[in-house]
Coordinates of C-alpha atoms in Angstrom, one line a residue:
M1 CA -20.1 2.8 19.7
Q2 CA -21.0 3.0 16.0
T3 CA -22.6 6.0 14.3
N4 CA -24.6 6.1 11.0
T5 CA -22.8 7.0 7.7
T6 CA -24.5 10.6 7.5
T7 CA -23.1 11.5 11.0
Q8 CA -19.5 9.9 10.2
L9 CA -19.2 11.8 7.3
Q10 CA -20.4 15.3 8.9
R11 CA -17.5 14.7 11.2
I12 CA -14.8 14.0 8.5
H13 CA -16.0 17.2 6.9
S14 CA -15.9 18.8 10.3
A15 CA -12.2 18.0 10.7
L16 CA -11.2 19.0 7.1
R17 CA -12.5 22.4 8.1
A18 CA -10.8 22.5 11.3
R19 CA -7.5 22.2 9.2
Q20 CA -8.1 24.8 6.7
L21 CA -6.2 28.2 6.8
P22 CA -8.4 31.3 5.3
S23 CA -5.6 31.1 2.5
G24 CA -7.4 28.1 1.8
A25 CA -4.0 26.1 2.8
L26 CA -5.2 22.4 4.4
L27 CA -2.7 21.4 7.7
S28 CA -2.1 17.9 8.7
D29 CA -3.7 19.0 12.1
P30 CA -6.4 21.5 13.5
T31 CA -5.2 25.0 12.8
N32 CA -5.1 25.4 16.7
S33 CA -2.6 22.7 17.3
S34 CA 0.3 24.0 19.6
A35 CA 2.6 21.7 17.9
E36 CA 4.3 22.5 14.8
N37 CA 2.1 21.7 11.7
W38 CA 2.6 21.1 7.9
L39 CA 1.4 20.7 4.8
M40 CA 1.6 17.9 2.2
P41 CA -0.3 18.7 -1.1
Y42 CA -0.9 15.2 -2.1
Y43 CA -2.8 14.2 1.2
N44 CA -4.6 17.3 0.5
N45 CA -5.8 16.3 -2.7
L46 CA -6.8 12.9 -1.7
A47 CA -8.5 14.4 1.3
V48 CA -10.7 17.0 -0.7
I49 CA -11.8 13.9 -3.2
G50 CA -13.5 11.9 -0.7
W51 CA -15.1 15.4 0.9
M52 CA -16.4 16.1 -2.3
R53 CA -17.9 12.9 -2.5
G54 CA -19.2 13.4 1.1
I55 CA -21.0 16.6 0.3
R56 CA -23.0 14.5 -2.1
H57 CA -24.7 12.8 0.5
T58 CA -24.8 15.2 3.4
R59 CA -25.6 18.1 1.1
E60 CA -23.2 20.5 3.0
R61 CA -22.7 22.6 -0.2
S62 CA -21.5 25.3 1.8
D63 CA -18.0 23.6 1.8
Y64 CA -17.5 23.7 -2.0
P65 CA -16.0 27.1 -1.5
R66 CA -13.4 25.9 0.9
I67 CA -12.4 23.2 -1.8
R68 CA -12.2 25.9 -4.4
R69 CA -9.8 27.8 -2.0
W70 CA -7.6 24.8 -1.7
L71 CA -7.6 24.4 -5.4
Q72 CA -6.5 28.1 -5.8
W73 CA -3.9 27.5 -3.0
Y74 CA -2.3 24.9 -4.8
V75 CA -2.2 26.6 -8.1
Q76 CA -0.9 29.6 -6.7
F77 CA 1.8 27.9 -4.9
M78 CA 3.2 25.7 -7.8
N79 CA 6.4 25.9 -9.2
P80 CA 7.1 26.8 -12.9
D81 CA 7.4 23.1 -13.9
G82 CA 4.4 22.2 -12.3
T83 CA 5.7 20.7 -9.3
I84 CA 4.7 22.0 -5.6
Y85 CA 6.5 21.9 -2.3
D86 CA 5.5 20.4 1.2
Y87 CA 5.2 23.4 3.8
T88 CA 5.7 23.8 7.6
Y89 CA 3.2 25.7 9.5
H90 CA 4.4 27.5 12.7
N91 CA 3.5 30.8 14.4
G92 CA 1.1 31.6 12.0
V93 CA 3.6 31.0 9.1
L94 CA 3.8 28.6 6.0
T95 CA 7.4 27.9 5.2
S96 CA 8.2 25.9 1.9
R97 CA 10.4 22.7 2.7
N98 CA 11.8 23.2 -0.9
T99 CA 11.3 19.2 -1.5
Y100 CA 8.3 17.2 -2.2
D101 CA 7.9 13.2 -2.1
S102 CA 6.9 12.9 -5.8
S103 CA 6.4 15.2 -8.8
D104 CA 3.9 13.0 -10.5
S105 CA 1.3 11.8 -7.8
Y106 CA 1.0 15.3 -6.4
A107 CA 0.0 16.8 -9.7
A108 CA -1.9 13.8 -10.8
S109 CA -3.9 14.0 -7.5
F110 CA -4.6 17.9 -8.0
L111 CA -6.0 17.1 -11.6
E112 CA -8.6 14.7 -10.4
A113 CA -9.5 17.0 -7.4
L114 CA -10.1 19.8 -10.1
R115 CA -11.8 17.5 -12.4
D116 CA -14.3 16.4 -9.7
Y117 CA -15.1 19.9 -8.2
V118 CA -15.5 21.1 -11.7
Q119 CA -18.2 18.0 -12.3
A120 CA -19.7 18.7 -8.7
T121 CA -20.3 22.3 -9.2
G122 CA -20.6 22.8 -13.0
E123 CA -17.9 25.6 -12.7
T124 CA -16.6 25.4 -15.7
R125 CA -15.6 29.2 -15.8
F126 CA -13.3 28.2 -13.1
A127 CA -11.5 25.4 -14.9
Q128 CA -11.1 27.7 -17.8
S129 CA -9.4 30.3 -15.6
L130 CA -7.2 27.5 -14.4
F131 CA -6.2 25.9 -17.6
T132 CA -2.7 27.3 -18.3
R133 CA -1.3 28.0 -14.9
G134 CA -3.1 25.0 -13.4
I135 CA -3.9 22.2 -15.7
Q136 CA -1.3 22.4 -18.2
R137 CA 1.1 23.1 -15.6
A138 CA 0.2 20.2 -13.5
V139 CA 0.3 17.8 -16.8
K140 CA 4.1 19.3 -17.5
A141 CA 4.8 18.1 -14.0
I142 CA 3.7 14.5 -14.8
L143 CA 5.5 14.9 -18.3
L144 CA 8.8 15.8 -16.5
T145 CA 9.2 12.2 -15.7
Y146 CA 7.0 10.3 -18.3
Q147 CA 9.2 7.7 -20.1
A148 CA 8.9 6.0 -23.4
D149 CA 7.3 3.3 -22.1
G150 CA 4.3 5.0 -20.4
L151 CA 5.5 5.1 -17.2
T152 CA 6.9 8.1 -14.9
Y153 CA 9.5 8.1 -12.3
A154 CA 8.4 9.4 -8.9
R155 CA 10.8 12.6 -9.2
P156 CA 13.5 13.8 -11.6
D157 CA 16.1 12.9 -9.2
Y158 CA 14.3 9.8 -8.3
P159 CA 14.1 7.4 -11.2
V160 CA 11.9 4.9 -9.9
K161 CA 8.8 3.7 -11.5
F162 CA 6.4 3.0 -9.0
L163 CA 3.5 1.1 -9.3
M164 CA 1.4 3.3 -7.2
D165 CA 2.5 6.8 -8.7
N166 CA 1.6 5.1 -12.2
V167 CA -1.8 4.3 -11.0
E168 CA -2.4 7.7 -10.0
V169 CA -0.9 9.2 -13.4
Y170 CA -3.5 7.4 -15.1
Q171 CA -6.2 8.6 -13.4
G172 CA -4.6 12.0 -13.5
L173 CA -4.2 12.2 -17.0
L174 CA -7.6 10.9 -17.5
A175 CA -8.7 13.7 -15.4
A176 CA -7.1 16.3 -17.4
S177 CA -8.5 14.7 -20.9
E178 CA -11.8 15.1 -19.4
L179 CA -11.2 18.7 -18.3
A180 CA -10.0 19.5 -21.6
R181 CA -12.6 18.0 -23.2
R182 CA -15.0 19.9 -21.3
L183 CA -13.2 23.0 -22.1
K184 CA -13.7 22.3 -25.8
R185 CA -9.9 21.7 -26.3
P186 CA -10.0 18.4 -28.4
T187 CA -6.4 18.4 -29.1
E188 CA -5.1 18.1 -25.5
A189 CA -7.8 16.4 -24.2
D190 CA -6.9 13.1 -27.1
A191 CA -3.3 13.5 -26.4
W192 CA -4.0 13.2 -22.5
R193 CA -6.1 10.5 -23.1
Q194 CA -3.4 8.5 -25.1
R195 CA -0.7 9.1 -22.6
A196 CA -3.2 7.7 -19.8
Q197 CA -3.8 4.5 -22.0
H198 CA -0.2 4.2 -22.5
T199 CA 0.3 4.4 -18.7
Y200 CA -2.5 1.8 -18.2
H201 CA -1.2 -0.7 -20.4
A202 CA 2.3 -0.3 -19.3
I203 CA 1.4 -1.1 -15.7
L204 CA -0.7 -4.1 -17.1
N205 CA 2.3 -5.2 -19.3
D206 CA 5.5 -3.8 -17.5
L207 CA 4.6 -4.4 -13.9
W208 CA 2.8 -7.5 -13.9
L209 CA 4.4 -10.6 -12.5
P210 CA 2.6 -13.7 -14.3
V211 CA 4.4 -16.3 -12.4
Q212 CA 3.7 -14.6 -9.1
G213 CA 0.4 -13.4 -10.2
Y214 CA 0.9 -10.1 -8.8
Y215 CA 2.5 -6.7 -9.7
A216 CA 6.0 -5.4 -8.8
W217 CA 5.6 -2.3 -6.9
A218 CA 8.7 -0.7 -8.5
K219 CA 10.8 -0.7 -11.7
H220 CA 14.4 0.7 -11.6
P221 CA 16.2 2.1 -14.4
N222 CA 18.3 -1.2 -14.7
G223 CA 15.4 -2.9 -15.4
S224 CA 15.0 -4.8 -11.9
M225 CA 11.6 -5.1 -10.0
D226 CA 10.8 -4.9 -6.4
T227 CA 8.5 -7.6 -5.7
R228 CA 8.6 -8.3 -2.2
L229 CA 4.8 -9.2 -0.7
S230 CA 5.6 -9.3 3.0
E231 CA 5.0 -5.8 4.1
W232 CA 1.9 -4.0 4.1
Y233 CA 3.6 -0.6 2.6
P234 CA 4.1 -0.4 -0.1
D235 CA 4.0 -4.4 -0.6
L236 CA 0.4 -4.9 -0.3
M237 CA -1.0 -1.5 -0.1
A238 CA 0.4 -1.0 -3.8
Q239 CA -1.8 -4.0 -5.1
L240 CA -5.0 -2.9 -3.3
M241 CA -4.5 0.8 -5.3
T242 CA -4.3 -1.1 -8.4
I243 CA -7.2 -3.0 -7.7
A244 CA -9.3 -0.2 -6.7
W245 CA -8.7 2.6 -9.1
L246 CA -8.0 0.9 -12.2
P247 CA -10.8 -0.6 -14.3
R248 CA -12.4 -3.9 -12.7
T249 CA -10.8 -7.0 -14.9
A250 CA -10.9 -10.5 -14.3
R251 CA -7.0 -10.6 -13.7
H252 CA -7.7 -8.2 -10.8
E253 CA -10.7 -10.1 -9.3
T254 CA -8.2 -13.2 -9.0
L255 CA -5.6 -11.2 -7.4
Y256 CA -8.2 -9.7 -5.1
N257 CA -9.3 -13.0 -3.8
W258 CA -6.0 -14.4 -3.6
L259 CA -4.7 -11.2 -1.4
K260 CA -7.8 -11.6 0.6
S261 CA -7.2 -15.0 1.4
E262 CA -3.5 -15.0 2.0
F263 CA -3.6 -11.3 3.9
Y264 CA -7.0 -9.9 5.0
A265 CA -7.3 -9.5 8.6
L266 CA -8.4 -6.5 10.3
P267 CA -8.4 -6.1 14.1
A268 CA -12.0 -5.7 16.0
N269 CA -11.0 -1.9 16.7
L270 CA -9.3 0.4 14.4
S271 CA -7.3 1.8 17.5
D272 CA -4.7 3.3 15.6
N273 CA -4.2 5.2 11.9
A274 CA -2.4 2.0 10.7
A275 CA -5.2 -0.3 11.0
V276 CA -7.6 2.7 9.7
E277 CA -5.3 2.8 6.6
K278 CA -5.6 -0.9 6.2
A279 CA -9.4 -0.7 6.4
V280 CA -9.6 2.1 4.1
W281 CA -7.6 0.2 1.2
W282 CA -9.3 -2.9 1.6
G283 CA -12.5 -1.2 1.4
M284 CA -11.7 0.7 -1.7
A285 CA -10.6 -2.5 -3.4
A286 CA -13.7 -4.2 -2.3
Q287 CA -15.7 -1.8 -3.5
T288 CA -14.2 -2.2 -7.0
I289 CA -14.5 -5.8 -7.2
G290 CA -18.0 -6.1 -5.6
D291 CA -17.1 -8.0 -2.3
T292 CA -20.1 -6.8 -0.3
T293 CA -19.1 -9.0 2.6
A294 CA -16.1 -7.6 3.1
L295 CA -17.4 -4.0 2.4
S296 CA -19.8 -4.2 4.9
E297 CA -17.6 -5.7 7.8
I298 CA -15.2 -2.7 7.1
R299 CA -17.9 0.2 7.1
A300 CA -18.8 -1.3 10.4
K301 CA -15.4 -0.8 11.8
L302 CA -15.0 2.7 9.9
L303 CA -18.3 3.9 11.7
A304 CA -17.0 2.7 15.0
V305 CA -14.0 5.1 14.8
D306 CA -14.7 8.1 17.1
L307 CA -13.9 11.3 14.7
R308 CA -14.7 13.6 17.4
R309 CA -11.8 12.3 19.7
R310 CA -9.6 10.9 17.0
N311 CA -7.1 12.8 14.7
L312 CA -6.4 10.6 11.4
Y313 CA -3.2 10.8 9.8
P314 CA -2.3 11.2 7.3
L315 CA -4.9 13.9 6.0
S316 CA -5.8 11.5 2.9
L317 CA -7.3 9.1 5.3
Y318 CA -10.6 11.2 5.8
G319 CA -11.0 11.4 2.2
H320 CA -10.5 7.8 1.8
M321 CA -12.8 7.2 4.8
A322 CA -15.6 8.8 3.2
R323 CA -15.0 6.9 -0.3
V324 CA -15.6 3.6 1.5
L325 CA -18.7 4.7 3.4
L326 CA -20.3 5.8 0.0
D327 CA -21.8 3.5 -2.8

Protein backbone atom coordinates (compact mmCIF):
# COMPACT_ATOMS: atom_id res chain seq x y z
CA MET A 1 0.00 0.00 0.00
CA GLN A 2 1.32 3.43 -0.95
CA THR A 3 2.06 5.88 1.85
CA ASN A 4 2.45 9.64 1.63
CA THR A 5 5.64 11.63 1.20
CA THR A 6 5.87 12.88 4.79
CA THR A 7 5.42 9.41 6.27
CA GLN A 8 7.94 7.85 3.90
CA LEU A 9 10.50 10.51 4.75
CA GLN A 10 9.90 9.92 8.46
CA ARG A 11 10.52 6.21 7.89
CA ILE A 12 13.74 7.01 6.04
CA HIS A 13 14.91 9.13 8.94
CA SER A 14 13.92 6.44 11.44
CA ALA A 15 15.92 3.84 9.50
CA LEU A 16 19.00 6.06 9.59
CA ARG A 17 18.63 6.74 13.32
CA ALA A 18 18.48 2.99 13.90
CA ARG A 19 21.90 2.64 12.25
CA GLN A 20 23.74 5.28 14.25
CA LEU A 21 26.05 4.55 17.15
CA PRO A 22 26.44 7.07 20.00
CA SER A 23 29.82 8.03 18.51
CA GLY A 24 28.08 9.27 15.38
CA ALA A 25 29.17 6.35 13.21
CA LEU A 26 26.52 5.12 10.78
CA LEU A 27 26.32 1.39 10.07
CA SER A 28 24.97 -0.38 7.02
CA ASP A 29 22.48 -2.36 9.12
CA PRO A 30 20.65 -1.44 12.35
CA THR A 31 22.91 -1.34 15.38
CA ASN A 32 21.00 -4.24 16.97
CA SER A 33 21.68 -6.53 14.01
CA SER A 34 23.14 -9.87 15.10
CA ALA A 35 25.19 -10.29 11.93
CA GLU A 36 28.56 -8.66 11.34
CA ASN A 37 27.94 -5.07 10.33
CA TRP A 38 30.06 -2.55 8.50
CA LEU A 39 30.51 1.13 7.73
CA MET A 40 31.30 2.75 4.39
CA PRO A 41 31.81 6.52 4.75
CA TYR A 42 30.91 7.25 1.12
CA TYR A 43 27.47 5.65 1.37
CA ASN A 44 26.90 7.41 4.68
CA ASN A 45 27.65 10.84 3.24
CA LEU A 46 25.13 10.29 0.47
CA ALA A 47 22.58 9.09 3.01
CA VAL A 48 22.89 12.18 5.21
CA ILE A 49 22.67 14.51 2.19
CA GLY A 50 19.21 13.11 1.51
CA TRP A 51 18.42 13.02 5.25
CA MET A 52 18.97 16.76 5.50
CA ARG A 53 16.69 17.43 2.55
CA GLY A 54 14.04 15.31 4.20
CA ILE A 55 14.36 17.26 7.45
CA ARG A 56 13.39 20.44 5.62
CA HIS A 57 10.09 18.76 4.76
CA THR A 58 9.35 16.87 7.99
CA ARG A 59 10.83 19.55 10.28
CA GLU A 60 12.51 16.89 12.42
CA ARG A 61 15.25 19.32 13.35
CA SER A 62 16.26 17.21 16.32
CA ASP A 63 18.05 15.02 13.78
CA TYR A 64 20.60 17.73 12.94
CA PRO A 65 22.78 16.90 15.98
CA ARG A 66 22.91 13.31 14.71
CA ILE A 67 24.20 14.52 11.36
CA ARG A 68 26.69 16.77 13.09
CA ARG A 69 27.97 13.75 15.04
CA TRP A 70 28.41 11.82 11.80
CA LEU A 71 30.44 14.67 10.26
CA GLN A 72 32.57 14.87 13.40
CA TRP A 73 33.12 11.11 13.32
CA TYR A 74 34.24 11.33 9.69
CA VAL A 75 36.78 14.03 10.48
CA GLN A 76 38.03 12.19 13.55
CA PHE A 77 38.76 9.06 11.52
CA MET A 78 40.31 10.73 8.48
CA ASN A 79 43.85 9.69 7.62
CA PRO A 80 46.52 12.43 7.46
CA ASP A 81 46.21 12.53 3.65
CA GLY A 82 42.45 13.12 3.88
CA THR A 83 41.40 9.60 2.91
CA ILE A 84 39.26 7.45 5.20
CA TYR A 85 38.90 3.70 5.54
CA ASP A 86 35.88 1.43 5.61
CA TYR A 87 35.17 -0.34 8.93
CA THR A 88 33.63 -3.56 10.15
CA TYR A 89 31.50 -3.59 13.31
CA HIS A 90 31.30 -6.70 15.46
CA ASN A 91 30.55 -7.20 19.15
CA GLY A 92 30.44 -3.46 19.72
CA VAL A 93 33.84 -2.79 18.12
CA LEU A 94 34.66 -0.88 14.93
CA THR A 95 37.71 -2.29 13.14
CA SER A 96 39.35 -0.59 10.20
CA ARG A 97 39.54 -2.55 6.96
CA ASN A 98 42.59 -0.45 6.07
CA THR A 99 41.19 0.13 2.62
CA TYR A 100 38.70 2.32 0.81
CA ASP A 101 36.91 2.06 -2.50
CA SER A 102 38.01 5.51 -3.65
CA SER A 103 39.93 8.49 -2.35
CA ASP A 104 38.16 11.07 -4.52
CA SER A 105 34.46 10.26 -4.05
CA TYR A 106 34.60 9.72 -0.29
CA ALA A 107 36.16 13.16 0.20
CA ALA A 108 33.89 14.87 -2.32
CA SER A 109 30.71 13.49 -0.75
CA PHE A 110 31.89 14.57 2.71
CA LEU A 111 32.38 18.13 1.46
CA GLU A 112 28.88 18.15 0.00
CA ALA A 113 27.39 16.83 3.22
CA LEU A 114 29.22 19.40 5.35
CA ARG A 115 28.22 22.24 3.00
CA ASP A 116 24.58 21.16 3.14
CA TYR A 117 24.71 20.90 6.93
CA VAL A 118 26.10 24.41 7.33
CA GLN A 119 23.54 25.80 4.89
CA ALA A 120 20.71 24.08 6.75
CA THR A 121 21.78 25.01 10.29
CA GLY A 122 23.79 28.19 9.84
CA GLU A 123 26.55 26.69 12.00
CA THR A 124 29.42 28.61 10.46
CA ARG A 125 31.51 28.24 13.61
CA PHE A 126 31.28 24.47 13.26
CA ALA A 127 32.58 24.70 9.70
CA GLN A 128 35.35 27.02 10.86
CA SER A 129 36.41 24.50 13.49
CA LEU A 130 36.73 21.87 10.75
CA PHE A 131 38.43 24.02 8.13
CA THR A 132 41.97 22.72 8.56
CA ARG A 133 41.40 19.18 9.76
CA GLY A 134 38.25 18.51 7.75
CA ILE A 135 37.71 20.72 4.71
CA GLN A 136 41.33 21.21 3.68
CA ARG A 137 42.15 17.57 4.31
CA ALA A 138 39.18 16.41 2.22
CA VAL A 139 40.34 18.62 -0.64
CA LYS A 140 43.82 17.16 -0.12
CA ALA A 141 42.36 13.67 -0.63
CA ILE A 142 40.84 14.78 -3.94
CA LEU A 143 44.11 16.35 -5.04
CA LEU A 144 46.00 13.12 -4.30
CA THR A 145 44.88 11.88 -7.71
CA TYR A 146 43.86 15.11 -9.48
CA GLN A 147 45.56 15.12 -12.88
CA ALA A 148 46.62 17.94 -15.18
CA ASP A 149 43.58 17.36 -17.40
CA GLY A 150 41.24 18.07 -14.45
CA LEU A 151 40.15 14.46 -13.91
CA THR A 152 40.95 12.33 -10.87
CA TYR A 153 41.99 8.73 -10.52
CA ALA A 154 39.81 6.67 -8.18
CA ARG A 155 42.73 5.93 -5.84
CA PRO A 156 46.48 6.51 -5.88
CA ASP A 157 46.94 2.78 -6.51
CA TYR A 158 44.09 2.52 -9.04
CA PRO A 159 44.79 4.93 -11.91
CA VAL A 160 41.43 4.93 -13.65
CA LYS A 161 39.44 8.10 -14.26
CA PHE A 162 35.81 7.17 -13.64
CA LEU A 163 32.94 9.30 -14.90
CA MET A 164 30.97 8.89 -11.69
CA ASP A 165 33.90 9.81 -9.45
CA ASN A 166 34.61 12.93 -11.43
CA VAL A 167 31.00 14.10 -11.38
CA GLU A 168 31.25 13.82 -7.60
CA VAL A 169 34.64 15.57 -7.56
CA TYR A 170 33.09 18.49 -9.44
CA GLN A 171 30.32 18.73 -6.86
CA GLY A 172 32.71 18.26 -3.94
CA LEU A 173 35.11 20.98 -5.04
CA LEU A 174 32.18 23.35 -5.57
CA ALA A 175 31.02 22.55 -2.04
CA ALA A 176 34.53 23.21 -0.68
CA SER A 177 34.59 26.53 -2.53
CA GLU A 178 31.22 27.54 -1.10
CA LEU A 179 32.35 26.63 2.42
CA ALA A 180 35.55 28.65 1.99
CA ARG A 181 33.56 31.62 0.69
CA ARG A 182 31.26 31.44 3.70
CA LEU A 183 34.31 31.37 5.98
CA LYS A 184 35.79 34.43 4.24
CA ARG A 185 38.70 32.57 2.67
CA PRO A 186 38.58 33.93 -0.89
CA THR A 187 41.94 32.47 -1.96
CA GLU A 188 40.86 28.88 -1.29
CA ALA A 189 37.35 29.57 -2.55
CA ASP A 190 38.62 30.79 -5.92
CA ALA A 191 41.23 28.04 -6.28
CA TRP A 192 38.78 25.25 -5.52
CA ARG A 193 36.12 26.69 -7.81
CA GLN A 194 38.64 26.87 -10.63
CA ARG A 195 39.55 23.23 -10.09
CA ALA A 196 35.85 22.31 -10.08
CA GLN A 197 35.35 24.06 -13.41
CA HIS A 198 38.44 22.34 -14.81
CA THR A 199 36.92 18.99 -13.86
CA TYR A 200 33.55 19.94 -15.30
CA HIS A 201 35.00 20.85 -18.69
CA ALA A 202 37.19 17.75 -18.69
CA ILE A 203 34.10 15.59 -18.22
CA LEU A 204 32.30 17.35 -21.05
CA ASN A 205 35.25 17.31 -23.44
CA ASP A 206 37.43 14.32 -22.56
CA LEU A 207 34.85 11.70 -21.57
CA TRP A 208 32.16 12.55 -24.12
CA LEU A 209 31.86 10.19 -27.10
CA PRO A 210 30.51 12.33 -29.94
CA VAL A 211 29.89 9.43 -32.32
CA GLN A 212 27.98 7.36 -29.76
CA GLY A 213 26.29 10.35 -28.14
CA TYR A 214 27.03 9.38 -24.53
CA TYR A 215 29.89 9.37 -22.02
CA ALA A 216 32.70 6.90 -21.55
CA TRP A 217 32.40 5.68 -17.98
CA ALA A 218 36.14 5.25 -17.50
CA LYS A 219 39.42 6.43 -19.01
CA HIS A 220 42.71 4.56 -18.54
CA PRO A 221 46.30 5.90 -18.39
CA ASN A 222 46.95 4.74 -21.96
CA GLY A 223 44.00 6.81 -23.16
CA SER A 224 41.67 3.87 -23.78
CA MET A 225 38.03 4.30 -22.79
CA ASP A 226 35.40 2.00 -21.33
CA THR A 227 32.35 2.63 -23.50
CA ARG A 228 30.06 -0.36 -22.93
CA LEU A 229 26.41 0.58 -22.50
CA SER A 230 24.67 -2.71 -21.90
CA GLU A 231 24.91 -3.20 -18.13
CA TRP A 232 23.18 -1.22 -15.39
CA TYR A 233 26.36 -0.61 -13.37
CA PRO A 234 28.40 1.33 -14.08
CA ASP A 235 27.33 1.85 -17.69
CA LEU A 236 23.83 3.30 -17.40
CA MET A 237 24.06 4.46 -13.81
CA ALA A 238 27.06 6.65 -14.67
CA GLN A 239 25.10 8.34 -17.47
CA LEU A 240 22.18 9.03 -15.14
CA MET A 241 24.43 10.42 -12.40
CA THR A 242 26.02 12.76 -14.91
CA ILE A 243 22.62 13.98 -16.08
CA ALA A 244 21.32 14.29 -12.51
CA TRP A 245 24.28 15.99 -10.85
CA LEU A 246 25.76 18.20 -13.57
CA PRO A 247 24.04 21.36 -14.80
CA ARG A 248 21.15 20.78 -17.17
CA THR A 249 22.18 21.25 -20.80
CA ALA A 250 20.68 20.56 -24.21
CA ARG A 251 23.20 17.73 -24.60
CA HIS A 252 21.99 16.09 -21.42
CA GLU A 253 18.34 16.52 -22.36
CA THR A 254 19.04 14.69 -25.62
CA LEU A 255 21.02 12.00 -23.83
CA TYR A 256 18.30 11.51 -21.21
CA ASN A 257 15.56 11.21 -23.81
CA TRP A 258 17.57 8.67 -25.80
CA LEU A 259 18.44 6.62 -22.71
CA LYS A 260 14.82 6.65 -21.63
CA SER A 261 13.63 5.43 -25.02
CA GLU A 262 16.17 2.60 -25.01
CA PHE A 263 16.49 1.52 -21.39
CA TYR A 264 13.80 2.91 -19.10
CA ALA A 265 11.79 0.08 -17.60
CA LEU A 266 10.92 -0.37 -13.94
CA PRO A 267 9.11 -3.37 -12.46
CA ALA A 268 5.59 -2.99 -11.14
CA ASN A 269 6.95 -3.37 -7.60
CA LEU A 270 10.37 -2.34 -6.33
CA SER A 271 10.76 -5.66 -4.57
CA ASP A 272 14.55 -5.67 -4.17
CA ASN A 273 17.33 -3.18 -3.64
CA ALA A 274 18.47 -3.39 -7.26
CA ALA A 275 15.06 -2.16 -8.38
CA VAL A 276 15.09 0.66 -5.81
CA GLU A 277 18.54 1.69 -7.01
CA LYS A 278 17.37 1.93 -10.62
CA ALA A 279 14.29 3.88 -9.58
CA VAL A 280 16.18 6.50 -7.59
CA TRP A 281 18.77 7.13 -10.31
CA TRP A 282 16.15 7.45 -13.02
CA GLY A 283 14.26 9.69 -10.60
CA MET A 284 17.18 12.03 -9.93
CA ALA A 285 17.87 12.33 -13.66
CA ALA A 286 14.19 13.00 -14.35
CA GLN A 287 14.20 15.74 -11.70
CA THR A 288 17.09 17.59 -13.33
CA ILE A 289 15.65 17.26 -16.82
CA GLY A 290 12.11 18.10 -15.72
CA ASP A 291 10.46 14.85 -16.85
CA THR A 292 7.41 15.10 -14.63
CA THR A 293 5.72 12.05 -16.15
CA ALA A 294 8.56 9.68 -15.28
CA LEU A 295 9.09 11.38 -11.93
CA SER A 296 5.45 10.88 -10.91
CA GLU A 297 5.63 7.20 -11.80
CA ILE A 298 8.88 6.72 -9.90
CA ARG A 299 7.65 8.55 -6.82
CA ALA A 300 4.53 6.40 -6.68
CA LYS A 301 6.68 3.27 -6.76
CA LEU A 302 9.00 4.60 -4.05
CA LEU A 303 6.05 5.48 -1.82
CA ALA A 304 4.88 1.87 -2.13
CA VAL A 305 8.15 0.52 -0.69
CA ASP A 306 7.37 -0.55 2.88
CA LEU A 307 10.37 0.69 4.85
CA ARG A 308 8.90 -0.74 8.05
CA ARG A 309 9.70 -4.21 6.73
CA ARG A 310 12.54 -3.51 4.32
CA ASN A 311 16.21 -2.75 4.90
CA LEU A 312 17.73 -0.86 2.00
CA TYR A 313 21.32 -1.45 0.97
CA PRO A 314 23.53 0.38 0.33
CA LEU A 315 22.73 3.06 2.90
CA SER A 316 22.88 5.71 0.18
CA LEU A 317 19.54 4.45 -1.15
CA TYR A 318 17.77 6.04 1.81
CA GLY A 319 19.29 9.41 0.96
CA HIS A 320 18.59 9.09 -2.74
CA MET A 321 14.99 8.10 -2.08
CA ALA A 322 14.51 11.24 0.00
CA ARG A 323 15.94 13.39 -2.77
CA VAL A 324 13.61 11.93 -5.38
CA LEU A 325 10.52 12.32 -3.21
CA LEU A 326 11.12 16.05 -2.80
CA ASP A 327 10.93 18.86 -5.36
